[in-house]
Coordinates of C-alpha atoms in Angstrom, one line a residue:
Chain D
X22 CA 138.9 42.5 113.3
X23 CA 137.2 39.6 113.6
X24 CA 134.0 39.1 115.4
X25 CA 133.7 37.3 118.5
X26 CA 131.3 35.8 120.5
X27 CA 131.6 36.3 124.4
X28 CA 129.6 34.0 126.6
X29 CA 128.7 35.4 130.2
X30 CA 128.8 32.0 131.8
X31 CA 128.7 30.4 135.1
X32 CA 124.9 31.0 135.6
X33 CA 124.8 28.1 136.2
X34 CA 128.2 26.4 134.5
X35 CA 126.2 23.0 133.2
X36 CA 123.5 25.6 131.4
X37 CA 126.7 27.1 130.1
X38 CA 128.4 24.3 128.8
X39 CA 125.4 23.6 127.3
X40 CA 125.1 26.8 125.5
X41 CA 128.6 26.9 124.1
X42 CA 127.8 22.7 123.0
X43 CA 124.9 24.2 120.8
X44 CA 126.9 27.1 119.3
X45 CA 129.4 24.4 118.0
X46 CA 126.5 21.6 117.0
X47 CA 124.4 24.5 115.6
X48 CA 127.2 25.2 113.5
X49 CA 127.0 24.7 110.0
X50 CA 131.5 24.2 109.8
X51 CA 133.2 22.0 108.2
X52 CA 136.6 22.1 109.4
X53 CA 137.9 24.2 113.3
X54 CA 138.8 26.8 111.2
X55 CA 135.2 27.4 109.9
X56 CA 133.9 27.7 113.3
X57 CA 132.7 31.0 115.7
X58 CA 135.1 32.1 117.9
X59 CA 134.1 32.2 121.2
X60 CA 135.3 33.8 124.9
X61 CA 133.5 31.8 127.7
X62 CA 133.5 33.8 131.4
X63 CA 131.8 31.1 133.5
X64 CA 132.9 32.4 137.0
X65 CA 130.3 30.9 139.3
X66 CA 130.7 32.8 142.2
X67 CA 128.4 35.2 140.7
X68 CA 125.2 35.9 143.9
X69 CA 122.2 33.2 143.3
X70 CA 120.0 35.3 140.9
X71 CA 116.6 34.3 142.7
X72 CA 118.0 34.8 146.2
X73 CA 118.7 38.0 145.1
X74 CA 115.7 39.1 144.4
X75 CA 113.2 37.2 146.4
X76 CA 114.9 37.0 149.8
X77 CA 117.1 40.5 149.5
X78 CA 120.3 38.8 149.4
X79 CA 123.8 40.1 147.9
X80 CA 123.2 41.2 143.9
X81 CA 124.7 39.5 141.4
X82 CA 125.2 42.6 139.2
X83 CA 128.9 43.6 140.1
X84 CA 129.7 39.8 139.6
X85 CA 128.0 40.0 135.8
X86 CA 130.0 43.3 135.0
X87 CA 133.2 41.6 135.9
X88 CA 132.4 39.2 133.6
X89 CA 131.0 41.6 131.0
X90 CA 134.4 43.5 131.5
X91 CA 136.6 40.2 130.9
X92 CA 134.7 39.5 127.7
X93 CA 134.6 42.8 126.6
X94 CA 139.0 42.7 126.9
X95 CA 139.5 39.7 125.4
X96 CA 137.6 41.4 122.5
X97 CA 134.0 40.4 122.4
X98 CA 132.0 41.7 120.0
X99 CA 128.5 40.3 121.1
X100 CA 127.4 39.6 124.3
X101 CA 124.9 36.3 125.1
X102 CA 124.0 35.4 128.7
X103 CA 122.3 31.8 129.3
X104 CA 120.8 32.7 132.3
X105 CA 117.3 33.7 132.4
X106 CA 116.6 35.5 135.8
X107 CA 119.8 37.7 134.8
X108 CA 118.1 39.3 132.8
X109 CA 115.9 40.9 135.8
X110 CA 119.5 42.9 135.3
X111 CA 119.7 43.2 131.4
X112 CA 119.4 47.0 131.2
X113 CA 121.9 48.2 133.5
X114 CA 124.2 45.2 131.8
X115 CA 123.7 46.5 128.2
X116 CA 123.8 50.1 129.3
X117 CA 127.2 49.5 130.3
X118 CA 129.1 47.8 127.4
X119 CA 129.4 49.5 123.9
X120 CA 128.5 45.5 122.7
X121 CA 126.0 44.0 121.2
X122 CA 123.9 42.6 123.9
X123 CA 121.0 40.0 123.0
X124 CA 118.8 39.1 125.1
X125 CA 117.4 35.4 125.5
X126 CA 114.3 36.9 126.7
X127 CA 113.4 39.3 123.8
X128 CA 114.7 36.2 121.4
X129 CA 113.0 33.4 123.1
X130 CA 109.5 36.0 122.9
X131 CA 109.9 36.8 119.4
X132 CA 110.0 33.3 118.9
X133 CA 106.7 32.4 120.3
X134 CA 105.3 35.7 118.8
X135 CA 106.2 34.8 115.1
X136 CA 104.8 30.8 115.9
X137 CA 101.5 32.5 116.6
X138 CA 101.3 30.3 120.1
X139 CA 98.0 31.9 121.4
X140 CA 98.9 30.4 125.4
X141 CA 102.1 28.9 127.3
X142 CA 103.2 27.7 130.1
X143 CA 106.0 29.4 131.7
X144 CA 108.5 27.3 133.4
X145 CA 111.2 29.3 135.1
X146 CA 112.9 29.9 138.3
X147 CA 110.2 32.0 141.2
X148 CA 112.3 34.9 140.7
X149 CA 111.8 35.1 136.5
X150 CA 107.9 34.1 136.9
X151 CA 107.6 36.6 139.6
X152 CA 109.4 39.8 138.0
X153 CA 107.2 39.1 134.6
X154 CA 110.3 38.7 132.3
X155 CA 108.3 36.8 129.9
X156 CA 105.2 37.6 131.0
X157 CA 105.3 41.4 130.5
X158 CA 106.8 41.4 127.0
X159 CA 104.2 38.2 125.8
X160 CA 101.0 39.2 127.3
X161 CA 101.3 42.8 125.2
X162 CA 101.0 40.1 121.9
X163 CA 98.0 38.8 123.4
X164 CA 99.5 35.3 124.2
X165 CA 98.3 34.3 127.5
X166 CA 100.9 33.0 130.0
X167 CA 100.2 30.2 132.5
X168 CA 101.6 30.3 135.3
X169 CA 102.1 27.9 138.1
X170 CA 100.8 28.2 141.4
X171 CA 102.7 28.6 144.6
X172 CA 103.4 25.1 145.7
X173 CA 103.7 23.9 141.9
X174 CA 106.5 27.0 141.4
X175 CA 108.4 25.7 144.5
X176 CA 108.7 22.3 142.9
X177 CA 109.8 24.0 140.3
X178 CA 112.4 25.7 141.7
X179 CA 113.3 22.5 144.0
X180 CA 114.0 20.9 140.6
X181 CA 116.0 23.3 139.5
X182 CA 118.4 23.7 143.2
X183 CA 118.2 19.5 142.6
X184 CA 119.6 19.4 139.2
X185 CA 122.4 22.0 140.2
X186 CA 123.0 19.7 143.0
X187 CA 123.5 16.9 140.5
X188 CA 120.2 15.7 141.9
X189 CA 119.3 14.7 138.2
X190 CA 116.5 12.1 139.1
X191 CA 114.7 13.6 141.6
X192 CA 115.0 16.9 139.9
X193 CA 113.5 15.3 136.6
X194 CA 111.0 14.1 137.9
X195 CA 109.5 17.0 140.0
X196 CA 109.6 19.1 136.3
X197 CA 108.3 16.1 134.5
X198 CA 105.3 15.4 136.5
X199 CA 104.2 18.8 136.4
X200 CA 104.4 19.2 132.7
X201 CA 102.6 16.0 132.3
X202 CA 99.7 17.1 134.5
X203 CA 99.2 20.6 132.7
X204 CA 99.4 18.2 129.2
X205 CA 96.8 16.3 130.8
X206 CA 94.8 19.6 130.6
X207 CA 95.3 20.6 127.1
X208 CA 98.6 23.0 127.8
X209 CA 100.7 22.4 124.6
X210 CA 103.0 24.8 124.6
X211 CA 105.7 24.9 127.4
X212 CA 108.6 27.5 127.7
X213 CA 111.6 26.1 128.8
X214 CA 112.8 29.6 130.6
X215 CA 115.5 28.5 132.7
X216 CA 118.8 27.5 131.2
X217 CA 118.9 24.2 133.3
X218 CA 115.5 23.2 132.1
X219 CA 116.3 22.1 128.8
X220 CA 119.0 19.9 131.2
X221 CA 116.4 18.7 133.4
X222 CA 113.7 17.9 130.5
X223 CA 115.7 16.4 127.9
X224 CA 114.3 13.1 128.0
X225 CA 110.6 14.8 127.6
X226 CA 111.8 17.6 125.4
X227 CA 113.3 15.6 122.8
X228 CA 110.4 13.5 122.6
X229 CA 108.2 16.1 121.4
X230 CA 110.3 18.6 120.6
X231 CA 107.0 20.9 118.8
X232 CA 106.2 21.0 122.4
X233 CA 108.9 22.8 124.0
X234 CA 110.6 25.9 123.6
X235 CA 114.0 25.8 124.5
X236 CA 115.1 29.6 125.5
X237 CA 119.1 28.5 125.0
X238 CA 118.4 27.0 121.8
X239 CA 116.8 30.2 120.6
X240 CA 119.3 32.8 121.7
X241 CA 122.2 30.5 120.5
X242 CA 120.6 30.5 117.1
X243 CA 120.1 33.7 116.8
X244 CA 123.9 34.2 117.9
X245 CA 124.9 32.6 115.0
X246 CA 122.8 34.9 112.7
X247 CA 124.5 37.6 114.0
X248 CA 127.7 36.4 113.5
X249 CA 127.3 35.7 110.0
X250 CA 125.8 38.8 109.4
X251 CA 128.1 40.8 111.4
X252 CA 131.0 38.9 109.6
X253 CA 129.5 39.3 106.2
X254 CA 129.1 35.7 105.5
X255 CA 126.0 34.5 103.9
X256 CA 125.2 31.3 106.2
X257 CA 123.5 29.3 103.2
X258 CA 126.6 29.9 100.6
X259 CA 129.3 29.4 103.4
X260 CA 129.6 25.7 103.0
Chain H
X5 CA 142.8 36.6 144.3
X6 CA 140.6 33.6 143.4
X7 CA 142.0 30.7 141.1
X8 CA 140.8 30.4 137.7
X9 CA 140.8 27.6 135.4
X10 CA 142.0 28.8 131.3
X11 CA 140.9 26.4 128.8
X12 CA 143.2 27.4 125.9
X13 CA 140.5 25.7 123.2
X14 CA 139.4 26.0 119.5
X15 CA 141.4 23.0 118.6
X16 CA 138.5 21.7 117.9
X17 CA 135.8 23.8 119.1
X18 CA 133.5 20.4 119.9
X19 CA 136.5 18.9 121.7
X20 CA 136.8 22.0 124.3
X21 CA 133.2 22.0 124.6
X22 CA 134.0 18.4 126.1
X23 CA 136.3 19.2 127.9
X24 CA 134.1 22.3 129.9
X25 CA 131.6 20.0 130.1
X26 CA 133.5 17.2 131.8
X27 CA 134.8 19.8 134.1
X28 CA 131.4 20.6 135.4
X29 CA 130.2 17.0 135.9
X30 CA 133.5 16.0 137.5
X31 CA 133.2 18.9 139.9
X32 CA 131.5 18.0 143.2
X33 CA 129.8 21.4 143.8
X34 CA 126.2 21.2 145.3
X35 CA 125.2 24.9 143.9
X36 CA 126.7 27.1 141.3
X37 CA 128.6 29.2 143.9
X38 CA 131.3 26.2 144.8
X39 CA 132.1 25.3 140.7
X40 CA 135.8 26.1 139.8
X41 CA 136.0 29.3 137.7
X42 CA 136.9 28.9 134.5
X43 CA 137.5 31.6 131.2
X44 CA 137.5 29.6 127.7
X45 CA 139.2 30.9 124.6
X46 CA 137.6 29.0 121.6
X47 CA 139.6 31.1 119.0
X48 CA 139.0 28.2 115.8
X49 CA 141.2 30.2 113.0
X50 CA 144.1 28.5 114.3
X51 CA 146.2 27.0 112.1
X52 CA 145.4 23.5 111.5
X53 CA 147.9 21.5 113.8
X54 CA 148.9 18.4 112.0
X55 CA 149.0 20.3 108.8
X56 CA 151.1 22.8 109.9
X57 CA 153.7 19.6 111.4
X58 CA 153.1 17.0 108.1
X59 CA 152.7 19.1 105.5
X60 CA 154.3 22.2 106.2
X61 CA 151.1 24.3 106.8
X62 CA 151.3 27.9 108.9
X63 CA 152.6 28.0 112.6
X64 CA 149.7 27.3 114.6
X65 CA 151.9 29.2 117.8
X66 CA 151.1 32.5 117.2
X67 CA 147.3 31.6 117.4
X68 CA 148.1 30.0 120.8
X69 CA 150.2 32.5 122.3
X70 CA 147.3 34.7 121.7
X71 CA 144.9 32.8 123.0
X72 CA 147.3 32.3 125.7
X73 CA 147.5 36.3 126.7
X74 CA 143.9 36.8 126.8
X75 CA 143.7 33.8 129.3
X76 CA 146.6 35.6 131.2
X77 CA 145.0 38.9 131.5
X78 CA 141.4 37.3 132.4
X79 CA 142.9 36.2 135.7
X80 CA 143.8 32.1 134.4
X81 CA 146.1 30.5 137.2
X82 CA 146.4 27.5 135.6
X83 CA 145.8 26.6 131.8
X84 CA 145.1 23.7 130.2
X85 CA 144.7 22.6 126.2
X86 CA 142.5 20.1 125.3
X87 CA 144.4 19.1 122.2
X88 CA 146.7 16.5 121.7
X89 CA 148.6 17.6 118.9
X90 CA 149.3 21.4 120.1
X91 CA 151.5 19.7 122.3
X92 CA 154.1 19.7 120.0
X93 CA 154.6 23.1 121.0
X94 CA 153.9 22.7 124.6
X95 CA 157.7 24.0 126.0
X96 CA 157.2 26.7 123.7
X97 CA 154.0 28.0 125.5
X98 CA 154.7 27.1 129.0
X99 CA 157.7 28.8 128.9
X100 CA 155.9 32.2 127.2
X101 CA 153.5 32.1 130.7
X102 CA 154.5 32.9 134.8
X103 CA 151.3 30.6 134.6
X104 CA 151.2 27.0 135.4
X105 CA 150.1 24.8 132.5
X106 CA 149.1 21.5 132.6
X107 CA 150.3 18.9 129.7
X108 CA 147.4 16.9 128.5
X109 CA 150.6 14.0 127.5
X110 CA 152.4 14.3 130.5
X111 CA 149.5 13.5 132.8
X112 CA 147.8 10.8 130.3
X113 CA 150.8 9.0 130.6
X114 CA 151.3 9.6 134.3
X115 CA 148.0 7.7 134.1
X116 CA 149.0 4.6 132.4
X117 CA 152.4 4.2 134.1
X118 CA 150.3 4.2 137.5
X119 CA 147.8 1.6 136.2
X120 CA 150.9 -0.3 135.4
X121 CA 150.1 -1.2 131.6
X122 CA 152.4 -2.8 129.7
X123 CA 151.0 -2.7 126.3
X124 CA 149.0 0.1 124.7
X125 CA 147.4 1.0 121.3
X126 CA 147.7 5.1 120.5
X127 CA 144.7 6.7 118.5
X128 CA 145.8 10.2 117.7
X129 CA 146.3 12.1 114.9
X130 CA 148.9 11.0 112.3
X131 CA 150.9 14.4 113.5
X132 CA 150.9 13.4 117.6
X133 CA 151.9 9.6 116.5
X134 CA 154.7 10.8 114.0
X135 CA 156.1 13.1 116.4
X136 CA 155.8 10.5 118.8
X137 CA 154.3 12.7 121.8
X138 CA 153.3 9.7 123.5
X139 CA 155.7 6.9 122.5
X140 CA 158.4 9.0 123.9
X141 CA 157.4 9.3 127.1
X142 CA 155.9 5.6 127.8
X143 CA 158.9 3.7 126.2
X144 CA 161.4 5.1 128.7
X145 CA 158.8 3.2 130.8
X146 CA 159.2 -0.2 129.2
X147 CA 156.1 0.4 128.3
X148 CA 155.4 -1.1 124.4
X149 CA 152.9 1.1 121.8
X150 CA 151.0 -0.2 119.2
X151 CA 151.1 2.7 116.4
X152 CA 149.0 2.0 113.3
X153 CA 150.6 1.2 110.0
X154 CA 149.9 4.0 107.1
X155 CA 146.9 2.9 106.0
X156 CA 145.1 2.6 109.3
X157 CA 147.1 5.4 110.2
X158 CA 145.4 7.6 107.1
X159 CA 142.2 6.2 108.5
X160 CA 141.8 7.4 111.6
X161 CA 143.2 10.5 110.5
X162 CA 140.1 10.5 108.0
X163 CA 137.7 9.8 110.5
X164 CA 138.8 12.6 113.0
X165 CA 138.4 15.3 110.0
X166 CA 135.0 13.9 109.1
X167 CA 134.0 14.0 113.0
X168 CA 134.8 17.7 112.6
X169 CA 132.9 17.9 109.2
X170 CA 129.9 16.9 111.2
X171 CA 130.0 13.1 109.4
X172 CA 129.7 11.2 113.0
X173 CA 128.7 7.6 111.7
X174 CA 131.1 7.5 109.1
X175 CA 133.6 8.7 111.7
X176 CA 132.6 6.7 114.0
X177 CA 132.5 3.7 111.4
X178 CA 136.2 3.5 110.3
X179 CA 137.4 4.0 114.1
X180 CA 135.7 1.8 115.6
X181 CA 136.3 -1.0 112.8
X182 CA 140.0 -0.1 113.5
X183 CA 139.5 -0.4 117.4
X184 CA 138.1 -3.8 117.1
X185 CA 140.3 -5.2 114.5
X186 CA 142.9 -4.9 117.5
X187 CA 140.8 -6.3 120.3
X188 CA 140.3 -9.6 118.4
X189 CA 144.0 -9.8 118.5
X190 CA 144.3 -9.2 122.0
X191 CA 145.1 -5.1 122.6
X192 CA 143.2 -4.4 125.6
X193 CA 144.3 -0.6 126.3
X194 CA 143.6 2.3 123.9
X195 CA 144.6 5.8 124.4
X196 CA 142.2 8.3 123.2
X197 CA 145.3 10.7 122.4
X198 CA 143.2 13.2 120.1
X199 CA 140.2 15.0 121.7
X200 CA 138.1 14.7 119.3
X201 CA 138.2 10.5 119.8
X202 CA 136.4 10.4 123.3
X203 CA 133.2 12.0 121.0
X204 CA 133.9 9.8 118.2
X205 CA 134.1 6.3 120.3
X206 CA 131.5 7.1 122.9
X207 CA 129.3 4.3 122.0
X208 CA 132.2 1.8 122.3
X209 CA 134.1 3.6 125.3
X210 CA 130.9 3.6 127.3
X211 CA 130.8 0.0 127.2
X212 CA 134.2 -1.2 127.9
X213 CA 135.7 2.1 130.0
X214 CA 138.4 -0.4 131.4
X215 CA 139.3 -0.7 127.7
X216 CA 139.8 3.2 127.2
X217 CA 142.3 5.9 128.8
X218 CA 140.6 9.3 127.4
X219 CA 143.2 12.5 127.7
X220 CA 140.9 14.6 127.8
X221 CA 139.1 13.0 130.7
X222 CA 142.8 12.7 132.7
X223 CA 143.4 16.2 131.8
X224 CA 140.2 17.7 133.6
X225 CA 140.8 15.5 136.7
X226 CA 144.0 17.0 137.2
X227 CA 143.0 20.3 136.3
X228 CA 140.2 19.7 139.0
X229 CA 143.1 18.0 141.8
X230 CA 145.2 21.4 140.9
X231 CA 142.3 24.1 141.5
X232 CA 141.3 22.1 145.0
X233 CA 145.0 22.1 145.9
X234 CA 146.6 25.7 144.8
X235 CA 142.6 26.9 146.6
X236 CA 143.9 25.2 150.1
X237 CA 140.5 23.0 149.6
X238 CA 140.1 19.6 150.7
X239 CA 138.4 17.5 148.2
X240 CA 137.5 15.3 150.4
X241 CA 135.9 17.7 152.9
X242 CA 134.3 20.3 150.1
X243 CA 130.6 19.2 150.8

């Protein structure tokens, strides 16, 4: 049977659309038919991730098993999820589907890990920064994470509400200026750990791309390996 | 039972990544809670559509129909196919589904018959302008269609498989060359009748969007019009 890729979407739907538009540009195809197939859930009604679990409100986990459940139907045979604060959930997600599950954290640290950064700044939504995701699995490697203080996080996360809002200027420019102050004190390493993020910070981002980590760009690559792999395809002979 | 968007895709891959990602923008949601649901089967192997009408190739309809069911048993209320050319079997599909299913031609030329032109140029693919998907439709309207001759007609055909070969500029190149040749004599309205021409003529398109009618970008709007209505929400009133 062939090997799909299923796409646990609508967290939020533009960081979605973004992932699935890097699975097709990071594509090495030729014609459609060279392509990875792909199932996309992107059901938005899904509970806000950091309400969840900063202010107590309704969990977004049955919302993410009905998704995982649609994917895992239509015949998924790897799971991706560009959504970073999910993954506060990704154990009880991956405990629950015979699937492949990867995880854009553990991709996106491995990453860093085997660039030998030795510090980054985390940028993230309060609820990723506060429950550690990258922080507990980075600061074991000895790479030390900066992290932003209160009223700096809740710009952050302003940005981020702002850009889901299709706020796009104001919500650039929040993100932007904070960046540019901690490159004003020698930070040179910045995680993009939201999936919006890369939205918000393209014009930055692609500027000095050895700058910027972009945690949908890793897990999307690393995607693609597995698809090759899993399909038997050597990605270097296949064109 | 909430209303889902299907996206019945992988004809190209990059041109239903477009067509997601127009969705998104053209929603007016202020959070990810109030975007339209959407599941997205990007199943590539398909059967190359103009082949399989010029030349003879496989069916392309059983890789639809499939696609199709899985859309069905996700929950899709309403699916739409962002590809010109698999219109050819559009009765066929719509009348395999209980489902409502939007036609990418129908509602393009809806469009043009409302902005009351009376002259338009059709770039599609050599398979949509032979079968005449378009012509049909718009002449009944006393509207006239400019159709390439063979050559320019082998052309654009040329530069839609290089755009999905990855080649932009030289897709972009003969297109566009093509495009202008028929401004200087006048033509002032162009359907974008392939999906993957929006991506290809974006530089151009951008500049003179009174110039261009893309499908795809008709096809989302309705698709958008038809979740807000069958939903019982006014547009108008959403936010």
């Amino acid at each position: 049977m062939e090997n799909i890729i299923g796409i646990l979407g609508g967290m939020g739907p533009g960081a979605t659309a973004d992932a699935f538009s890097k699975l097709v540009s990071h594509t090495p195809a030729k014609k459609d038919q060279e392509h990875i197939p792909v199932i996309i859930a992107s059901l938005p009604g899904i509970p806000d991730r950091t309400e969840s679990i900063i202010h107590d409100g309704p969990s977004p986990l049955p919302g993410m098993l009905n998704s995982l459940k649609i994917l895992e139907d239509a015949g998924a045979s790897c799971i991706i999820m560009p959504c970073n604060t999910a993954h506060f959930w990704y154990e009880d997600l991956r405990a629950s589907t015979p699937v492949t599950f990867l995880s854009i954290i553990d991709i996106t640290c491995q990453k860093i890990i085997s660039d030998k950064r030795d510090s980054v700044a985390i940028l993230a939504t309060t609820a990723t920064v506060r429950t550690e995701l990258y922080q507990n699995k980075l600061m074991k490697e000895g790479i030390s994470c900066i992290i932003p203080d209160d009223i700096n996080q809740k710009n952050i996360m302003n940005s981020i509400i702002n850009y889901k809002a299709g706020n796009y200027q104001a919500a650039y420019d929040t993100m932007a200026s904070y960046v540019e102050n901690l490159e004003q004190k020698g930070v040179n390493t910045f995680i993009m750990g939201c999936t919006e993020i890369p939205l918000i910070l393209k014009p930055i981002a692609q500027k000095k791309p050895e700058k910027f980590i972009d945690a949908t760009d890793e897990l999307i690559k690393e995607a693609i390996r597995w698809y090759y792999e899993a399909s038997g395809i050597n990605i270097r002979k296949a064109h």
